[in-house]
PDB file of C-alpha atoms in Angstrom:
ATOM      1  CA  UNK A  25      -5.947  -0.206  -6.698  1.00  0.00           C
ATOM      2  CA  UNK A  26      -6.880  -2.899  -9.408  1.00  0.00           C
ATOM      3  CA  UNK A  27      -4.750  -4.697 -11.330  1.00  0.00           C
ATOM      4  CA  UNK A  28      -1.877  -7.298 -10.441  1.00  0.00           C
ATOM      5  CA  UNK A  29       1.052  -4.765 -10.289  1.00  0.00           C
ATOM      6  CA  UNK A  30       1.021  -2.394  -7.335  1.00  0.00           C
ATOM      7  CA  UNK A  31       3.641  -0.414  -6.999  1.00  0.00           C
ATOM      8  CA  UNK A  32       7.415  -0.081  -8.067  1.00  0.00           C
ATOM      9  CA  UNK A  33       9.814   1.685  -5.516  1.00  0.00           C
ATOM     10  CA  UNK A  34      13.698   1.903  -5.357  1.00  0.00           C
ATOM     11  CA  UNK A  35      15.399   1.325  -2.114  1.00  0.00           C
ATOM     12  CA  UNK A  36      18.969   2.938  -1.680  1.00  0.00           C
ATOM     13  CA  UNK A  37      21.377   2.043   1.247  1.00  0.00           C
ATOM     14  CA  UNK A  38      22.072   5.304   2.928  1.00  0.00           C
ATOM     15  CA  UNK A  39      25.390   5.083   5.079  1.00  0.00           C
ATOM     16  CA  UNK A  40      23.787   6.143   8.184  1.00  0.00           C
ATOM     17  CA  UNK A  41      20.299   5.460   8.008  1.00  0.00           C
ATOM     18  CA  UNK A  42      20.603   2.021   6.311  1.00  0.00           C
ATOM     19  CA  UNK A  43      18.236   0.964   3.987  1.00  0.00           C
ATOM     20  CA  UNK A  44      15.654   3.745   2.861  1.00  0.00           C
ATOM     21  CA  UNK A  45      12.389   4.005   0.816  1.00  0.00           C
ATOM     22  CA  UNK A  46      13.665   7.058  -2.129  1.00  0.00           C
ATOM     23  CA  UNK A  47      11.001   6.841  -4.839  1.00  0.00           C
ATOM     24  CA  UNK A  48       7.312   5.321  -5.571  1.00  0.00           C
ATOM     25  CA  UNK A  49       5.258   4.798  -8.561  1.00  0.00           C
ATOM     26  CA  UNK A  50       2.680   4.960  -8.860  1.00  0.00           C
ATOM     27  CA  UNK A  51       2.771   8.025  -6.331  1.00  0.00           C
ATOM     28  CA  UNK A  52       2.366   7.610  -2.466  1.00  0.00           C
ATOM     29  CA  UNK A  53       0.968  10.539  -0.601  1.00  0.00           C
ATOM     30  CA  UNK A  54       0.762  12.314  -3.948  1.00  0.00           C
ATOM     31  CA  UNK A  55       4.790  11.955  -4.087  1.00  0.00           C
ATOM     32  CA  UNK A  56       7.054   9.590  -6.199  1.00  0.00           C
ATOM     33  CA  UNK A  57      10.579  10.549  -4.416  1.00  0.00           C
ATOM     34  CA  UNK A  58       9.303   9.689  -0.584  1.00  0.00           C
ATOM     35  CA  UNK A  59      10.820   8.656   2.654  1.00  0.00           C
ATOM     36  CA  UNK A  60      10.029   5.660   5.074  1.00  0.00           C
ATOM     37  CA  UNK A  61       7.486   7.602   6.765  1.00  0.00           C
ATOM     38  CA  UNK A  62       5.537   7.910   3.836  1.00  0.00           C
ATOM     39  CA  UNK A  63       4.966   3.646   3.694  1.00  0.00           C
ATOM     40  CA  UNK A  64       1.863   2.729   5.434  1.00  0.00           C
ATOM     41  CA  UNK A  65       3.109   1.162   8.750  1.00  0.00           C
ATOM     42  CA  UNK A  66       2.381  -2.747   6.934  1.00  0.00           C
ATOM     43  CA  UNK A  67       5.011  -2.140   4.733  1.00  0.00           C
ATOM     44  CA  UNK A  68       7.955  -0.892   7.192  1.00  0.00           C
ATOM     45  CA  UNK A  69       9.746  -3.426   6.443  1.00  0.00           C
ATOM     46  CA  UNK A  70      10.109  -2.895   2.956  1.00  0.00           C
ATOM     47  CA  UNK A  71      13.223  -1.586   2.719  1.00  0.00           C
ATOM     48  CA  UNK A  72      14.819  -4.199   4.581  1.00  0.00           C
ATOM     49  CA  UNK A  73      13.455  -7.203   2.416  1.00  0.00           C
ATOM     50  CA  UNK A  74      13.766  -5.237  -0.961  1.00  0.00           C
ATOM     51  CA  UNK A  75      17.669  -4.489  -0.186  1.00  0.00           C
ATOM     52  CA  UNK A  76      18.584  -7.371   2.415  1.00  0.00           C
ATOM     53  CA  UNK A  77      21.595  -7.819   4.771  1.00  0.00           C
ATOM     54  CA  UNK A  78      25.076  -8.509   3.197  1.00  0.00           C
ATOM     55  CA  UNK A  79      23.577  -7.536  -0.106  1.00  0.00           C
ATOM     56  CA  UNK A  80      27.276  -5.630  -0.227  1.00  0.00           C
ATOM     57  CA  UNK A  81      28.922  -8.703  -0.955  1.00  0.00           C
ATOM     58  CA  UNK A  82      27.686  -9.425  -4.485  1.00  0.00           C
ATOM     59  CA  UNK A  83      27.457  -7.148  -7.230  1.00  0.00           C
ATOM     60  CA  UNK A  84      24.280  -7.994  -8.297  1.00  0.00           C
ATOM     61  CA  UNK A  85      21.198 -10.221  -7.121  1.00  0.00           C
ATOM     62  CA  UNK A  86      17.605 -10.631  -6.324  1.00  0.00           C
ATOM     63  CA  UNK A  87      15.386 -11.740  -3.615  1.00  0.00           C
ATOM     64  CA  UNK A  88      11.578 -12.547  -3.246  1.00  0.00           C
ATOM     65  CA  UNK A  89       9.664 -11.585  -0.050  1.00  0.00           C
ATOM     66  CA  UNK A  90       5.890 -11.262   1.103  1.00  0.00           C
ATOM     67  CA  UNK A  91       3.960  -8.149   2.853  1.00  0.00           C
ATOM     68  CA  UNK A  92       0.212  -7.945   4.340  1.00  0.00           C
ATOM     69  CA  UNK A  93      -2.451  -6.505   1.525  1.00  0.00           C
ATOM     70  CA  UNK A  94      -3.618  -3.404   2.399  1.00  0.00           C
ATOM     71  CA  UNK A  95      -6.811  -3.758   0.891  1.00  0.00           C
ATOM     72  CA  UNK A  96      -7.623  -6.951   1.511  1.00  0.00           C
ATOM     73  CA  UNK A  97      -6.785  -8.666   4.972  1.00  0.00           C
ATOM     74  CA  UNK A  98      -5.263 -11.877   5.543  1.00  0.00           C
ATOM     75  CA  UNK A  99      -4.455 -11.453   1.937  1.00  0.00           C
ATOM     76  CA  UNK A 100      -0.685 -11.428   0.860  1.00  0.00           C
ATOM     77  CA  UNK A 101       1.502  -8.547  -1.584  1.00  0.00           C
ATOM     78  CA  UNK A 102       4.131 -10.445  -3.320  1.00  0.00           C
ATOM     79  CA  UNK A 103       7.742  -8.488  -3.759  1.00  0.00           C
ATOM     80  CA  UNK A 104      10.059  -9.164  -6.139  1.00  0.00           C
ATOM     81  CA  UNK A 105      13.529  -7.482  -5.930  1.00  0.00           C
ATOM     82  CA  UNK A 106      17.036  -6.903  -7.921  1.00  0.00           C
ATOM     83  CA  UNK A 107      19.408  -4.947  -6.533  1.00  0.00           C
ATOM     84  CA  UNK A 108      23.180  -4.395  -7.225  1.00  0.00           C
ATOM     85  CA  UNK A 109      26.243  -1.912  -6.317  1.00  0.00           C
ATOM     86  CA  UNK A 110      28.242  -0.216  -8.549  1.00  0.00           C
ATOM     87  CA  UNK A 111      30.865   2.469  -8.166  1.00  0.00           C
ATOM     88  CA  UNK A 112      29.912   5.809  -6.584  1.00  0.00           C
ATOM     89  CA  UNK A 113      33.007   7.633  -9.081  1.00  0.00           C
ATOM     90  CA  UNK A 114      30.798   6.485 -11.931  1.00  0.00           C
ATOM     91  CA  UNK A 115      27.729   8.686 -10.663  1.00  0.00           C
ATOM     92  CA  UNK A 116      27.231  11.611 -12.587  1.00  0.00           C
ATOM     93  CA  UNK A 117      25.023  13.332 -10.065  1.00  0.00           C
ATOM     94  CA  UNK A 118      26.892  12.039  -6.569  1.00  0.00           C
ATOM     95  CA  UNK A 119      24.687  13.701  -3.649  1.00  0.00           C
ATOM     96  CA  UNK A 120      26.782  14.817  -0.586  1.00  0.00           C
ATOM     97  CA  UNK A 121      25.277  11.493   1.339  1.00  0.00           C
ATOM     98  CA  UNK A 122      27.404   9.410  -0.902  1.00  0.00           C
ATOM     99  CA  UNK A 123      30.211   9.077   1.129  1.00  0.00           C
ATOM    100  CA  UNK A 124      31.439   5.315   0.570  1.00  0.00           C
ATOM    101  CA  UNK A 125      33.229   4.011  -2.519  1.00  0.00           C
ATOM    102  CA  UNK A 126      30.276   1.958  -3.945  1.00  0.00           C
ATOM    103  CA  UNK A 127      26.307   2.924  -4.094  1.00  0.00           C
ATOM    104  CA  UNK A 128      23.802   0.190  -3.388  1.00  0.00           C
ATOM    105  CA  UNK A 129      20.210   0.503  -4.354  1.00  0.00           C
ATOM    106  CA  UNK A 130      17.223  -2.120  -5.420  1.00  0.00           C
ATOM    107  CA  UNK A 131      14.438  -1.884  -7.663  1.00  0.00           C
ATOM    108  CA  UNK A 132      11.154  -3.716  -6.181  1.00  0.00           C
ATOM    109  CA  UNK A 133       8.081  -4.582  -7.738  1.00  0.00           C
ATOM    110  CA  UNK A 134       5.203  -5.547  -5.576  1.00  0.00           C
ATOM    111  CA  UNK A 135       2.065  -7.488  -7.110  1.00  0.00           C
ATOM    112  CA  UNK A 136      -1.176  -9.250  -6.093  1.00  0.00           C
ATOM    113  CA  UNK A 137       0.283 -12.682  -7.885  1.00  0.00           C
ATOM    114  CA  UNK A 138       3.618 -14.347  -7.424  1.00  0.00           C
ATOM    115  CA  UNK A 139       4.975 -13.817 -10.780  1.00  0.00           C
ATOM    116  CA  UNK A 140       8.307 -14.161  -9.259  1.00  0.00           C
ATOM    117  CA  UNK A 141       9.694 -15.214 -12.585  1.00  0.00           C
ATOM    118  CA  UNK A 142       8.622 -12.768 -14.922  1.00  0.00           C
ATOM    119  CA  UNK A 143       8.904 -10.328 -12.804  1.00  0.00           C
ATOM    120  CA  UNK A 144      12.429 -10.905 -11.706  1.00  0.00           C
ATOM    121  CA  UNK A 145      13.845 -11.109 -15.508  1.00  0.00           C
ATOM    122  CA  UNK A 146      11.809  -7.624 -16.076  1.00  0.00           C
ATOM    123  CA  UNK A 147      13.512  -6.358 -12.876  1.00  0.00           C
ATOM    124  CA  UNK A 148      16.700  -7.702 -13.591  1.00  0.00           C
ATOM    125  CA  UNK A 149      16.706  -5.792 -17.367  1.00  0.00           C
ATOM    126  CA  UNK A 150      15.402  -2.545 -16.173  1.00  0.00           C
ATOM    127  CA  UNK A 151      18.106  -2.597 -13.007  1.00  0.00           C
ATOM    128  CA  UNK A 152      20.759  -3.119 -15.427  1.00  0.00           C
ATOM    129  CA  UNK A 153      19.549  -0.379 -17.357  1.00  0.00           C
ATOM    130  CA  UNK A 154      18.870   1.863 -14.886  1.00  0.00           C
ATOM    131  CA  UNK A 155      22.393   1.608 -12.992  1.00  0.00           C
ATOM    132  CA  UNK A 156      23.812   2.250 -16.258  1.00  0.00           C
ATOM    133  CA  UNK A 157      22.663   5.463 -16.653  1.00  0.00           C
ATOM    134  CA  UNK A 158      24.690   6.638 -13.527  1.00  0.00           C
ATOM    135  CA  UNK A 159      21.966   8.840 -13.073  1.00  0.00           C
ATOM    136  CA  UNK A 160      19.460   7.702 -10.468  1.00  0.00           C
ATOM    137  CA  UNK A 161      17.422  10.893 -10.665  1.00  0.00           C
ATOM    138  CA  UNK A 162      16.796   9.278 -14.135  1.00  0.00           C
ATOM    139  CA  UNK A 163      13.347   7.544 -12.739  1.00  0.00           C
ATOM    140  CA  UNK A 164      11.118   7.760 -15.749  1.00  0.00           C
ATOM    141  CA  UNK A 165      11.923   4.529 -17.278  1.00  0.00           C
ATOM    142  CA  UNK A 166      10.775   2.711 -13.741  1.00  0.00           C
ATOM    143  CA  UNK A 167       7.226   4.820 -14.674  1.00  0.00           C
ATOM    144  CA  UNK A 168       7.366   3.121 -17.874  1.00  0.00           C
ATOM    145  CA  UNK A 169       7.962  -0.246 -16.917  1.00  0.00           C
ATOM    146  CA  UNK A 170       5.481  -0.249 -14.214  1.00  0.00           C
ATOM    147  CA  UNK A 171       2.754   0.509 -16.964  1.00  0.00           C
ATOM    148  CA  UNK A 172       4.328  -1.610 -19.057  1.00  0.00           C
ATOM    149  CA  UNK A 173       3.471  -4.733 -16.622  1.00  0.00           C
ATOM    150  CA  UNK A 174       0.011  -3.035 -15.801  1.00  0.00           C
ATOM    151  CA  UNK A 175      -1.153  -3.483 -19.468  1.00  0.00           C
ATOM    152  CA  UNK A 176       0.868  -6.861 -20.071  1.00  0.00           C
ATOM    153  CA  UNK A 177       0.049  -8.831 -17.159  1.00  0.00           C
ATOM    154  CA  UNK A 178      -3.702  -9.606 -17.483  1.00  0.00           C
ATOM    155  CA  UNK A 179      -4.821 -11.986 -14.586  1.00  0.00           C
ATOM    156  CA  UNK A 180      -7.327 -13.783 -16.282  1.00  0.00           C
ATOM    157  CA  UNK A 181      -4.997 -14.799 -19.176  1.00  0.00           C
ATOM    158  CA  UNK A 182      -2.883 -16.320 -16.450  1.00  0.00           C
ATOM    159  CA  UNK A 183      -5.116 -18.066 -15.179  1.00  0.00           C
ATOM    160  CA  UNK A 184      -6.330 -19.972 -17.623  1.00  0.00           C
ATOM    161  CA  UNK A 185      -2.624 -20.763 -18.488  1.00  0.00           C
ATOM    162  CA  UNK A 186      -2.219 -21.892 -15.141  1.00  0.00           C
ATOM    163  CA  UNK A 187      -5.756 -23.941 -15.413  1.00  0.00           C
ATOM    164  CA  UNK A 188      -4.412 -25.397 -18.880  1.00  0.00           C
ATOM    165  CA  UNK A 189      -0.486 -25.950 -17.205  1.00  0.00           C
ATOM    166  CA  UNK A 190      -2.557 -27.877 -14.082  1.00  0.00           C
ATOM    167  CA  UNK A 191      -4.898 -30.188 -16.811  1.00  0.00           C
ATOM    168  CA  UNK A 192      -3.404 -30.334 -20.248  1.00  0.00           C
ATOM    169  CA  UNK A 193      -5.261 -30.971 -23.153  1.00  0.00           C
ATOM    170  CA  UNK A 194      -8.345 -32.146 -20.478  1.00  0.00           C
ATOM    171  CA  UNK A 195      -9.117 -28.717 -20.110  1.00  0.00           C
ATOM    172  CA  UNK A 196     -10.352 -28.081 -23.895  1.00  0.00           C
ATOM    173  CA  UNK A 197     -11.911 -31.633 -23.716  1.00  0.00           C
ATOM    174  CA  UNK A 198     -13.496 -30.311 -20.236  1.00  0.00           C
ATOM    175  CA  UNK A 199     -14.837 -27.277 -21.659  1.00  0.00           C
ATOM    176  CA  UNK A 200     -16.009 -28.789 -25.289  1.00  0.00           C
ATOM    177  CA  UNK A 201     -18.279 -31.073 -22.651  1.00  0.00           C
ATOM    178  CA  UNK A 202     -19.711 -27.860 -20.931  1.00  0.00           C
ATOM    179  CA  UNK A 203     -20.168 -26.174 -23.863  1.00  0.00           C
ATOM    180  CA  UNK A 204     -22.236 -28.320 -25.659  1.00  0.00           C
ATOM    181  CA  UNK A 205     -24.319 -29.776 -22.741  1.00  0.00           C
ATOM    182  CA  UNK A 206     -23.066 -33.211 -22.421  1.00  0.00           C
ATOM    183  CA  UNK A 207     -23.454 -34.055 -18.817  1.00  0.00           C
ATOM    184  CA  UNK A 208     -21.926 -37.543 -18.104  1.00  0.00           C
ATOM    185  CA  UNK A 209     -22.543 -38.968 -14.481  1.00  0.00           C
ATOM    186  CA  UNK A 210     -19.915 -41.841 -15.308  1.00  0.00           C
ATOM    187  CA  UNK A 211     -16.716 -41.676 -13.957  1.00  0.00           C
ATOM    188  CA  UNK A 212     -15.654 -44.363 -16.643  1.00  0.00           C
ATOM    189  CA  UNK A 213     -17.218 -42.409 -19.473  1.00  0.00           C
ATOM    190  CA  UNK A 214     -15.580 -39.038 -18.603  1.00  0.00           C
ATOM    191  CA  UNK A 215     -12.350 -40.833 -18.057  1.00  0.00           C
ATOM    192  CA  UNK A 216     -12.592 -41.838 -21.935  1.00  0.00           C
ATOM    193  CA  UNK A 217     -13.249 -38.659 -23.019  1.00  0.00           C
ATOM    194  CA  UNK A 218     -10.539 -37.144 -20.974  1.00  0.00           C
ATOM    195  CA  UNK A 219      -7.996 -39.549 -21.909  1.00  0.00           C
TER     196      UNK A 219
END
């Protein structure tokens, strides 16, 4: 899978099963609504990071977490989570498994980059928006954002933000120097054109 956005998947807190894996994008298995079994054994603990213990005591909040690469070992998967709880009598389609007063669920985002940041204010948008629809079989806007951040996250642009963030205006000066040949063997002399 190329790119720096993986996957998006909603967790939901099932009264007797805990938390649960209910729906993937892009598609695992050739499914987007899937179950825990369909996570490739790396990720089993998914659910549990993306929709953490004692997330019933707030209404809303979001956590960062880290899971093995599958494609590339020793290599990490950053996760970036919001979840919240709102009322189960708001739910316009209530399943028979909602059997408690309020309905917990997360929206995860996993990437190849910790964009923890800009991910988590996407998240945090599309949660709210999503919950509000009271209608969680309503998944097509989590489609939409995930190739939303698939053609708006574009690695190499970060990366020379993050080169430019790390050395300022040096980094024009830096590449001026490569550009035009000028190959200075001087500490002293590259410190003047630097600074």
């Amino acid at each position: 899978m190329s790119g720096s956005i993986l996957y998006v998947f909603v967790v939901g807190f099932h009264h007797k099963r805990g938390c649960q894996v209910e729906y993937s994008y892009p598609p695992i298995n050739n499914k987007t609504r899937i179950s825990d079994e369909d996570l490739p054994p790396e990720w089993k603990t998914l659910p549990s990071l993306a929709l953490p213990d004692g997330a019933h005591n707030f209404e809303k909040d979001s956590v960062f977490f880290h899971l093995p690469s599958l494609e590339k070992p020793n290599q990490t998967v950053y996760g970036v989570s919001c979840y919240r709880q709102i009322s189960s009598q708001t739910l316009l389609n209530r399943s028979e498994d909602v059997t408690r007063c309020t309905v917990q669920k997360s929206v995860c985002v996993l990437s190849v980059l910790p964009l923890y940041g800009l991910l988590k204010a996407e998240l945090e948008a599309i949660t709210q928006v999503y919950f509000s629809q009271c209608d969680f079989d309503k998944v097509e806007l989590l489609a939409e954002m995930y190739e939303h951040l698939k053609r708006t996250i574009n690695i190499s642009e970060l990366k020379n933000r993050a080169m430019y963030g790390t050395f300022g205006r040096s980094t024009f000066i830096s590449s001026k120097l490569v550009l035009t040949n000028v190959f200075i063997y001087s500490t002293e002399q590259i410190s003047v054109y630097c600074y």
